[in-house]
Short mmCIF file of C-alpha atoms and ligand atoms in Angstrom, two decimals:
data_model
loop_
_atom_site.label_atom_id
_atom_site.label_comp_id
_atom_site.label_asym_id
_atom_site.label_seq_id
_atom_site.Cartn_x
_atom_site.Cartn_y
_atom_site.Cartn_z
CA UNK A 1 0.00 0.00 0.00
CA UNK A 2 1.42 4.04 -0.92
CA UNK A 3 2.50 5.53 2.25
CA UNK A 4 -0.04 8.16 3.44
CA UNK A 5 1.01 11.87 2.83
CA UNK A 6 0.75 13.81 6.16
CA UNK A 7 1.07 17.10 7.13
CA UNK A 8 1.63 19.01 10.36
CA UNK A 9 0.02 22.34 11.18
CA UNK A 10 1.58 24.09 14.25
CA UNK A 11 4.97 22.73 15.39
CA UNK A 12 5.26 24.06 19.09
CA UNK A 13 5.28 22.27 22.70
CA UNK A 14 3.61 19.00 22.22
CA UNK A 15 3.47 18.70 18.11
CA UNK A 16 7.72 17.44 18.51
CA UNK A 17 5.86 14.27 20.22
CA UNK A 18 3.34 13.72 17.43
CA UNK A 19 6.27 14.37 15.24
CA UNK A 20 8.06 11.22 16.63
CA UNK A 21 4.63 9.42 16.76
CA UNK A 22 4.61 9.68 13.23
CA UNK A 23 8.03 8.50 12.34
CA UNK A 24 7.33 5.45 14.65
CA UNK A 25 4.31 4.68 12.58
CA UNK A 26 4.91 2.51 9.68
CA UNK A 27 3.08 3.58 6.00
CA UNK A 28 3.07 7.27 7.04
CA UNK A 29 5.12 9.71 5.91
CA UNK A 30 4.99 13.76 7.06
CA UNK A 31 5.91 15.41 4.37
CA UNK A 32 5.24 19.28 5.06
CA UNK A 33 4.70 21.21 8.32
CA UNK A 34 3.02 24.32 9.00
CA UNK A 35 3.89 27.20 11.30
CA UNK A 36 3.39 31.29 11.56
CA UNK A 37 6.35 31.16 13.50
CA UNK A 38 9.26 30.64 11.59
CA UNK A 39 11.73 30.14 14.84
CA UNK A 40 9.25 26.91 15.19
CA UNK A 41 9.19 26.26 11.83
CA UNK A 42 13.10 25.88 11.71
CA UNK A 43 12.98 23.74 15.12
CA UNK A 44 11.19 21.17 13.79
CA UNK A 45 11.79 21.20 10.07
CA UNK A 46 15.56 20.90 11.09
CA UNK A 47 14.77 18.39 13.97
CA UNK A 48 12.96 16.16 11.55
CA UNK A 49 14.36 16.19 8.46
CA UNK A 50 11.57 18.20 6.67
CA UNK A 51 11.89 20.44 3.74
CA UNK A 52 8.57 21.50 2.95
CA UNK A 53 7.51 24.51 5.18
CA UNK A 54 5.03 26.59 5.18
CA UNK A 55 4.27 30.00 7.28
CA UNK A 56 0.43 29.64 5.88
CA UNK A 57 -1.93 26.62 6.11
CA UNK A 58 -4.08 28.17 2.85
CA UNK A 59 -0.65 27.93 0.86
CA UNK A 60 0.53 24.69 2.38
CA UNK A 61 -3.29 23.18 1.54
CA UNK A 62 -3.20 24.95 -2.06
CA UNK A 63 0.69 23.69 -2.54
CA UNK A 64 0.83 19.84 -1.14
CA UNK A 65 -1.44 16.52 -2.19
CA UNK A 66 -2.41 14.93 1.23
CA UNK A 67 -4.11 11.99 2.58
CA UNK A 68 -4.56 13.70 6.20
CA UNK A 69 -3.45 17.04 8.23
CA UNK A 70 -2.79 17.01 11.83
CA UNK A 71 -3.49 20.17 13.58
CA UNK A 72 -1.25 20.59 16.89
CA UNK A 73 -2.38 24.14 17.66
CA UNK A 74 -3.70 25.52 20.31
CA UNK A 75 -7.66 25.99 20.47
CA UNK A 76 -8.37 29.57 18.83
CA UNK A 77 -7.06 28.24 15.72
CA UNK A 78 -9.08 24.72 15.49
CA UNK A 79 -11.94 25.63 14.02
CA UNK A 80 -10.62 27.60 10.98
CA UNK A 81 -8.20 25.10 10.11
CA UNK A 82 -10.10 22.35 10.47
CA UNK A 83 -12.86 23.99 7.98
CA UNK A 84 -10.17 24.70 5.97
CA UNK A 85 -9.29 20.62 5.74
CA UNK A 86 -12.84 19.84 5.13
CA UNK A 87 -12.95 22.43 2.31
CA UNK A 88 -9.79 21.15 0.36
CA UNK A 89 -11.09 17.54 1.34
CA UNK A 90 -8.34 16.44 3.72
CA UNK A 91 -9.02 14.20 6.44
CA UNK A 92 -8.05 16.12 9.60
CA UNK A 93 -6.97 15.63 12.86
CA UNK A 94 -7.30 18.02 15.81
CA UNK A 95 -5.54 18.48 18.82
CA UNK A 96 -7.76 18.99 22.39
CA UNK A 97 -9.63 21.38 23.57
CA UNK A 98 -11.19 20.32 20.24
CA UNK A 99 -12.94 24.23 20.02
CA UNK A 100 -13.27 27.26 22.41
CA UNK A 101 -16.82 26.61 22.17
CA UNK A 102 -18.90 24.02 21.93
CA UNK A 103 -21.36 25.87 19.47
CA UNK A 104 -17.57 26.40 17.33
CA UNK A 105 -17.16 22.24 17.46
CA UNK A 106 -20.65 21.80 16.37
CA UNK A 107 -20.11 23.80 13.75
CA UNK A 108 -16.76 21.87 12.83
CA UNK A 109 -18.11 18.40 12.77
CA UNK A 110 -20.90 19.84 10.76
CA UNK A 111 -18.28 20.72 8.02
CA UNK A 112 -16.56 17.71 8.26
CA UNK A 113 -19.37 15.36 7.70
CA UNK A 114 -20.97 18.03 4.79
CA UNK A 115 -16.89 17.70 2.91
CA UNK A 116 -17.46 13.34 3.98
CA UNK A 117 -13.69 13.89 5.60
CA UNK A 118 -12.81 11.51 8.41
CA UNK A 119 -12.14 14.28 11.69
CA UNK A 120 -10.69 13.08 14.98
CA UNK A 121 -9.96 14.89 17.66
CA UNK A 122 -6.65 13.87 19.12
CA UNK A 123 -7.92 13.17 22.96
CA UNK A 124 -4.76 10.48 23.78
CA UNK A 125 -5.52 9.82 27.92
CA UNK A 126 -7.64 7.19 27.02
CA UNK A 127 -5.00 5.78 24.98
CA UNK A 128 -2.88 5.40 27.67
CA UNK A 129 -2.08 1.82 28.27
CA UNK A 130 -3.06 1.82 32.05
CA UNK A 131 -6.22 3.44 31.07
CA UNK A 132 -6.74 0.84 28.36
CA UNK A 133 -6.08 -1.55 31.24
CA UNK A 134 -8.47 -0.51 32.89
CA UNK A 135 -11.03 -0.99 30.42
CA UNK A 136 -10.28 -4.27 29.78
CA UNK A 137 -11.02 -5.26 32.88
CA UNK A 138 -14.00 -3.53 32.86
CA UNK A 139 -15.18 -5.21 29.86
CA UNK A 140 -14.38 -8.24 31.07
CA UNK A 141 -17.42 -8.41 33.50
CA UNK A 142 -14.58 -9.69 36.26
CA UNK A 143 -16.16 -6.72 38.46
CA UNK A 144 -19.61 -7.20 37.56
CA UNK A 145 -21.81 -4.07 37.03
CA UNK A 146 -20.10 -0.66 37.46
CA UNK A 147 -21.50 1.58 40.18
CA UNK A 148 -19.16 4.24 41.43
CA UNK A 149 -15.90 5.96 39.95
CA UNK A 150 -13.47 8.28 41.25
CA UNK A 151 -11.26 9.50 38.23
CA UNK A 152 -8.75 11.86 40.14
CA UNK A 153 -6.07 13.61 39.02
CA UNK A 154 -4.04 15.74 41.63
CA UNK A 155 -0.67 17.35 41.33
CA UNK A 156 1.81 19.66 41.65
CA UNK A 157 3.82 19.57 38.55
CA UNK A 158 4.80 23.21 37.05
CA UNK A 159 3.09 22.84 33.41
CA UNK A 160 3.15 26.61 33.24
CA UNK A 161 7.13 26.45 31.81
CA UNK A 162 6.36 24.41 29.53
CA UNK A 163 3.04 25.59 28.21
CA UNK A 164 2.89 29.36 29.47
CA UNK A 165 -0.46 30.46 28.14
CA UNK A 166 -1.94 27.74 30.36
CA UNK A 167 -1.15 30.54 33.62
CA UNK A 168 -3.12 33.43 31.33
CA UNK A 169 -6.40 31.92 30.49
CA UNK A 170 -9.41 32.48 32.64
CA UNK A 171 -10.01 29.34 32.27
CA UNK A 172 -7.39 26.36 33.12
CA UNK A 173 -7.90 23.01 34.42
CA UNK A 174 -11.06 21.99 33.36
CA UNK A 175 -10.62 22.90 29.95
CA UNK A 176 -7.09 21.91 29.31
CA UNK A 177 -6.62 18.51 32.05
CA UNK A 178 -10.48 17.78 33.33
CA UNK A 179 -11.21 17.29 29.43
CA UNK A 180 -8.91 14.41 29.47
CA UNK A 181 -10.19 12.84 32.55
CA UNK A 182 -14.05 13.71 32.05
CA UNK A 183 -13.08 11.90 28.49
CA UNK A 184 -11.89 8.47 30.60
CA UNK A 185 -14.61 8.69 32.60
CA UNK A 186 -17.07 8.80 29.79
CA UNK A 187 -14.86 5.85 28.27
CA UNK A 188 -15.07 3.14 31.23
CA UNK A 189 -18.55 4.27 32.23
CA UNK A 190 -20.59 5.22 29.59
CA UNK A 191 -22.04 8.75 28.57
CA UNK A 192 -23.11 11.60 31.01
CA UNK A 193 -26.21 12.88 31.99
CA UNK A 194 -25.76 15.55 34.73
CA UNK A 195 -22.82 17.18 36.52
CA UNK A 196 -22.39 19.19 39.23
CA UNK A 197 -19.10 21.29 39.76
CA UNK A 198 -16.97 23.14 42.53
CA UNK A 199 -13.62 24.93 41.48
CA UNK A 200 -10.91 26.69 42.92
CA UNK A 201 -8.14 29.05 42.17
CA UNK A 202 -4.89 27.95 44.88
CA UNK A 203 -2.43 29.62 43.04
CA UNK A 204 -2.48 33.18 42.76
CA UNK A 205 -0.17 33.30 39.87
CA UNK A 206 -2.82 32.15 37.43
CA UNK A 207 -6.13 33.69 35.94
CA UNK A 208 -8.03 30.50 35.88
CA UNK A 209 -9.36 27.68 37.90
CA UNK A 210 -6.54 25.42 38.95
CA UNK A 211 -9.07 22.92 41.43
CA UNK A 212 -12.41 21.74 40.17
CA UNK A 213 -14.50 18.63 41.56
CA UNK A 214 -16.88 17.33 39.32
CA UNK A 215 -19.91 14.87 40.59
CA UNK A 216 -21.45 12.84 37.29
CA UNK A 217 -24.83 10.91 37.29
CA UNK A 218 -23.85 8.40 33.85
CA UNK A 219 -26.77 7.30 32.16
CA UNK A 220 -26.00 3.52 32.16
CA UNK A 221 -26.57 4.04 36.24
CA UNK A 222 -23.07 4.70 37.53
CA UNK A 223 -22.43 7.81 39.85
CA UNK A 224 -18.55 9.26 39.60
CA UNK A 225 -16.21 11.62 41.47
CA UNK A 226 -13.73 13.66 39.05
CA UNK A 227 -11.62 15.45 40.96
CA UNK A 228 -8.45 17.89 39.33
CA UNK A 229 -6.43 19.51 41.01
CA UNK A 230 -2.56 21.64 39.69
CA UNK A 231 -2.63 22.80 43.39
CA UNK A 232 -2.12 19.16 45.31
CA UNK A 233 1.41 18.84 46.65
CA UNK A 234 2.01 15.27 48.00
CA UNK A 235 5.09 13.65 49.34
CA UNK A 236 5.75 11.95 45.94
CA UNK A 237 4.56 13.91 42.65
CA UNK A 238 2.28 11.62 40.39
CA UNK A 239 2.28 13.62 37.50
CA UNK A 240 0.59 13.07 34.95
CA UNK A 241 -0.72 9.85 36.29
CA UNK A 242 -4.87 9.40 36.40
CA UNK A 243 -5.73 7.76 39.04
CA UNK A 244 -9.04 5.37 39.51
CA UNK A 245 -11.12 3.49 41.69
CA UNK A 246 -14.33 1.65 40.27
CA UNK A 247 -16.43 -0.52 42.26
CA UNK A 248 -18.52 -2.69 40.77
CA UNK A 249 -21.41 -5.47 41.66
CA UNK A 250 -19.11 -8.40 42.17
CA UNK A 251 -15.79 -6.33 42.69
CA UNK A 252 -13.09 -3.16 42.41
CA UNK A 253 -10.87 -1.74 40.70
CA UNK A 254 -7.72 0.22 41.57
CA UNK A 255 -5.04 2.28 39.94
CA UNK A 256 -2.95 3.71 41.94
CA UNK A 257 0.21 5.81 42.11
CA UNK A 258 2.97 3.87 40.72
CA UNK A 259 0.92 2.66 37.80
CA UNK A 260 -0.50 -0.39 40.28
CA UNK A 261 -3.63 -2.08 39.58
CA UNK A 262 -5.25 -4.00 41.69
CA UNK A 263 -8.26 -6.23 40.90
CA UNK A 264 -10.23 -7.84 43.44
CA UNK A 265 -13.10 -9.74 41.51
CA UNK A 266 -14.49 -13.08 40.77
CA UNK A 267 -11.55 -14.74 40.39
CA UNK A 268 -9.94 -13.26 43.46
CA UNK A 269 -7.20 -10.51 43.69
CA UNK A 270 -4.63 -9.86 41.18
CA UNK A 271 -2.20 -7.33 41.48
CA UNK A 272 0.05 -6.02 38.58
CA UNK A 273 2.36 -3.16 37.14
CA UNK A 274 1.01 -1.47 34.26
CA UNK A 275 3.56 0.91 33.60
CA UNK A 276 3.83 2.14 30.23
CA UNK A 277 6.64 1.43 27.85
CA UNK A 278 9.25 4.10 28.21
CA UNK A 279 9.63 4.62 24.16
CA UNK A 280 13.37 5.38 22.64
CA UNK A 281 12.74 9.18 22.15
CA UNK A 282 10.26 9.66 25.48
CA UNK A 283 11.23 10.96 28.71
CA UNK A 284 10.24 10.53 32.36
CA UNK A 285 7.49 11.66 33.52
CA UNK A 286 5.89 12.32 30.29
CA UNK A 287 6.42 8.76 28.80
CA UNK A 288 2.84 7.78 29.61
CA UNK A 289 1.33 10.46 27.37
CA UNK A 290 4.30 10.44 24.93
CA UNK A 291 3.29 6.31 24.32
CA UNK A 292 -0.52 7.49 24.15
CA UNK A 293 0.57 9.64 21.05
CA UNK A 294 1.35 6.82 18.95
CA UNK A 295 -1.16 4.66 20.10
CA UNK A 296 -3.48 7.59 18.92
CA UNK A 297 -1.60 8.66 15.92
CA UNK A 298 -1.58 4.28 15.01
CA UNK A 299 -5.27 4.39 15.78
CA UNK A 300 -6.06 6.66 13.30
CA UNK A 301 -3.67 4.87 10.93
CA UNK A 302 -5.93 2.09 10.93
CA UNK A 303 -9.16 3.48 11.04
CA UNK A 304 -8.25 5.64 7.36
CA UNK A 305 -7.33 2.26 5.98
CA UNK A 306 -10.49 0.16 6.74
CA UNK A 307 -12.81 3.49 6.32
CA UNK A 308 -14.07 3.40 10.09
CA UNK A 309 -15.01 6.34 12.53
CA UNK A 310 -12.15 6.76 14.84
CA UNK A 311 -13.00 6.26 18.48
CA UNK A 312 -12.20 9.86 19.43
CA UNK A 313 -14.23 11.04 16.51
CA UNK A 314 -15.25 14.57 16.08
CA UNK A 315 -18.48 13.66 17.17
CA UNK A 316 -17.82 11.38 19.76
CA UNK A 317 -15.68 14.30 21.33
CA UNK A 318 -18.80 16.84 21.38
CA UNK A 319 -20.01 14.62 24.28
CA UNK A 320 -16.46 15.02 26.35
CA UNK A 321 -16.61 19.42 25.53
CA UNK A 322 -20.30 19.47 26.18
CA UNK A 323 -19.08 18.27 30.01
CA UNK A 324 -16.57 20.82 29.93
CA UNK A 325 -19.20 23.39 28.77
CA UNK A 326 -21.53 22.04 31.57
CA UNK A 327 -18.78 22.03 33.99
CA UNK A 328 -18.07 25.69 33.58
CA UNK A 329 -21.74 26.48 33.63
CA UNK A 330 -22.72 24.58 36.96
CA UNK A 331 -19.27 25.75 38.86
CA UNK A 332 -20.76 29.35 38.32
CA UNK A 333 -24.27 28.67 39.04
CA UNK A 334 -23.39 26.10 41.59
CA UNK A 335 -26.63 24.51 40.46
CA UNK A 336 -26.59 20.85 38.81
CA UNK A 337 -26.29 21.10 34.88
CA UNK A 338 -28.10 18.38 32.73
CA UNK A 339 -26.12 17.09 29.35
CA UNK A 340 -29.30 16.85 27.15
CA UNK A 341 -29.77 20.52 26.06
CA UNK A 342 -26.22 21.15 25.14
CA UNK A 343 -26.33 18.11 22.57
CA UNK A 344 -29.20 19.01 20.91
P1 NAD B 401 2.28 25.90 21.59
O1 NAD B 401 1.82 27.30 21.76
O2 NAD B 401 3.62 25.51 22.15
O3 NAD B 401 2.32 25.53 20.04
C1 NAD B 401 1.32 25.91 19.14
C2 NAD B 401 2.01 26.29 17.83
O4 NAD B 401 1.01 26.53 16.87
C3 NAD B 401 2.86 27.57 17.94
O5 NAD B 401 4.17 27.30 17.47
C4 NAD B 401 2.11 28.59 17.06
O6 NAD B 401 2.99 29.48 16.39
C5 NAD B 401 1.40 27.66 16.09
N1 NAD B 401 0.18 28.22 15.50
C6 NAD B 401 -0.89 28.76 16.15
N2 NAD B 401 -1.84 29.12 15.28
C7 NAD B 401 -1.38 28.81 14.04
C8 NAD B 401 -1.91 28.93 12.73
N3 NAD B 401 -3.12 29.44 12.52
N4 NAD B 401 -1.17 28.49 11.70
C9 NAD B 401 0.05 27.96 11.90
N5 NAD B 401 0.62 27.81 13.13
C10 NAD B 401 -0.10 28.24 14.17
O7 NAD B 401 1.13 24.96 22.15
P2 NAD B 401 1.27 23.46 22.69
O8 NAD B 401 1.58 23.47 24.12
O9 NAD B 401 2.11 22.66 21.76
O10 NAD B 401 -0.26 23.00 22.57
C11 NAD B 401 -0.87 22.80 21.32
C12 NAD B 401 -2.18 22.06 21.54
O11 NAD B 401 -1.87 20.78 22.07
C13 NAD B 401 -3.10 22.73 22.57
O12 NAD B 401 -4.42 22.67 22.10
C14 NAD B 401 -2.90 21.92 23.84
O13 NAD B 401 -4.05 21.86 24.67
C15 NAD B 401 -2.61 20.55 23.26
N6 NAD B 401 -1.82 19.69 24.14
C16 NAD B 401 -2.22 18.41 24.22
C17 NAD B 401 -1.54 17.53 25.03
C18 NAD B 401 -2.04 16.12 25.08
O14 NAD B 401 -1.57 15.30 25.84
N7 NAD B 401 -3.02 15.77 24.24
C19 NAD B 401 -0.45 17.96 25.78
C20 NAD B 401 -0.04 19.28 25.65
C21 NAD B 401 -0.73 20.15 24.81
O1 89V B 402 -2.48 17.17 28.10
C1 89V B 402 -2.42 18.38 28.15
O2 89V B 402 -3.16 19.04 27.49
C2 89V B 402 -1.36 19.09 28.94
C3 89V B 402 -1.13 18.66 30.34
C4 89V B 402 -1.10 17.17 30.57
C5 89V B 402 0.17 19.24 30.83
O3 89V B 402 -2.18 19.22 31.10
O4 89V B 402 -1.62 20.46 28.91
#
């Protein structure tokens, strides 16, 4: 099969990851990248061996063939670009938050499916292996019927070096980090239909939210606890490990620091270390996102080549922003917020 022609649209922070994702995936090929800052542009271009840059998406789309784009900007941008894909026909991937709004990623999915191009939203924490783990177990009925969840994800780490416009936003960790973990919580137990919401700003150095608590009614039946917090400084820093507890009718589940999971179920307890893989190019701590990247990036590979909707779908992900929407809306009311009016 002809190696699929891929190109990269914003190489800052986290797109030098999805760079290496790429080169570790076989029958893909990036051959241009995209970025209105030529410093970047020359970073990764250099870094990866690319000679076909671009300052300007509309060029790069009017100048290159291509069987996908992956857009690793940051949110303000998503929407154009990825209407911009669907009008030159280019399957497209986006990076999370998927759209400021969620009236924006309507909108965006709307275009996608009008052009018939394949959109996925690039929303890797569920593709980490100990969340996959998870799952499995889940799925095997070992546990019985799930009832509660606590999805928690509390640390200390300084992500404001790395990505500075996270400290400038008025909104922070709902929007950037609770996505992810309202998105695993939607993935082991099903789809949402209320949430209630309490944030917190700890650290006066930011404009947003940097605590938020987040109590979910899931309409299979399930109540669950997500709880984020940038603010939490314990004696040994997880980050960025999601940690989760699911009790079910004929057992648990844990996954604690450490990347331990313990299963105590029909067949008795079983304890094991899920650690992810520490890949050639990764580093410590972030190798358990870094390995989510290809796992994504692979996923995607696969679902072009047998014509399939990609897990993390366009679509799929309106359900994961509507919570953030919702979250944002019941933290300042205080009041409970119900899921079926925003998806409308
Ligand atoms: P960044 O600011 O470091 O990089 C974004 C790059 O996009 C910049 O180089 C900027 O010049 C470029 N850019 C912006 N608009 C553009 C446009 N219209 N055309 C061309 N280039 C443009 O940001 P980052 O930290 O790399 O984050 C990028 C996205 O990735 C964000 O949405 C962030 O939430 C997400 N992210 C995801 C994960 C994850 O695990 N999934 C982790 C970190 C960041
Ligand atoms: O995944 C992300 O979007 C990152 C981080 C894990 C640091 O919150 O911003």
């Amino acid at each position: 099969m002809a190696e699929l022609r891929g190109a990269l649209i914003g190489c800052g922070f986290f797109a030098v990851n999805q760079m290496h994702g790429w080169r570790d995936i076989e029958g893909v090929a990036i051959v241009a990248i995209c970025d209105r800052d030529p410093e970047r542009l020359k970073i990764v271009g250099d870094q990866f061996g690319i000679a076909k840059r671009y300052t300007d998406a509309a060029e790069m789309f009017a100048g290159e063939t291509l069987d996908f784009v992956d857009i690793a900007t940051t949110a303000p941008s998503h929407r154009p670009l990825v209407e911009m894909a669907a009008r030159h026909r280019v399957p497209v991937i986006c990076q999370k938050p998927f759209a400021p709004t969620l009236a924006d990623a309507k909108a965006m999915v709307k275009a996608c499916t009008e052009a018939g191009v394949p959109l996925m939203v690039h929303e890797n924490f569920r593709w980490q292996s100990p969340i996959q783990a998870v799952r499995a177990v889940v799925d095997s009925g070992e546990i019985g019927t799930p009832f509660f969840g606590r999805i928690s994800f509390r640390s200390a780490y300084d992500v404001f070096s790395g990505q500075p416009y996270l400290a400038t936003g008025k909104r922070f960790i709902i929007e950037d980090l609770g996505i992810h973990i309202l998105d695993i919580a939607r993935f082991l137990l099903g789809d949402v239909s209320v949430i209630t919401t309490r944030t917190a700003r700890i650290n006066p150095a930011i404009a947003g939210e940097d605590v938020a608590t987040m109590l979910m009614d899931h309409v299979g039946g399930a109540t669950s606890v997500v709880d984020c917090s940038y603010a939490t400084r314990l004696a040994t820093e997880p980050f960025p490990q999601t940690l989760i507890e699911i009790d079910g009718s004929d057992g648990t589940i844990r996954l604690a620091q450490g990347y331990r999971l313990t299963v105590a179920g029909k067949s008795g307890t079983v304890v094991s270390n899920v650690s992810p893989p520490l890949l050639p190019w990764a580093s410590r701590p972030w190798h358990n996102i870094q390995e989510s990247v290809v796992a994504i990036q692979q996923h995607w590979v696969d679902c072009l080549a047998k014509g399939i909707e990609p897990a993390t779908s366009g679509a799929d992900n309106l359900r994961t922003l509507a919570l953030v929407e919702a979250a944002y809306a019941g933290a300042e009311s205080r009041d409970p917020v119900s899921l079926e009016s925003l998806l409308r």
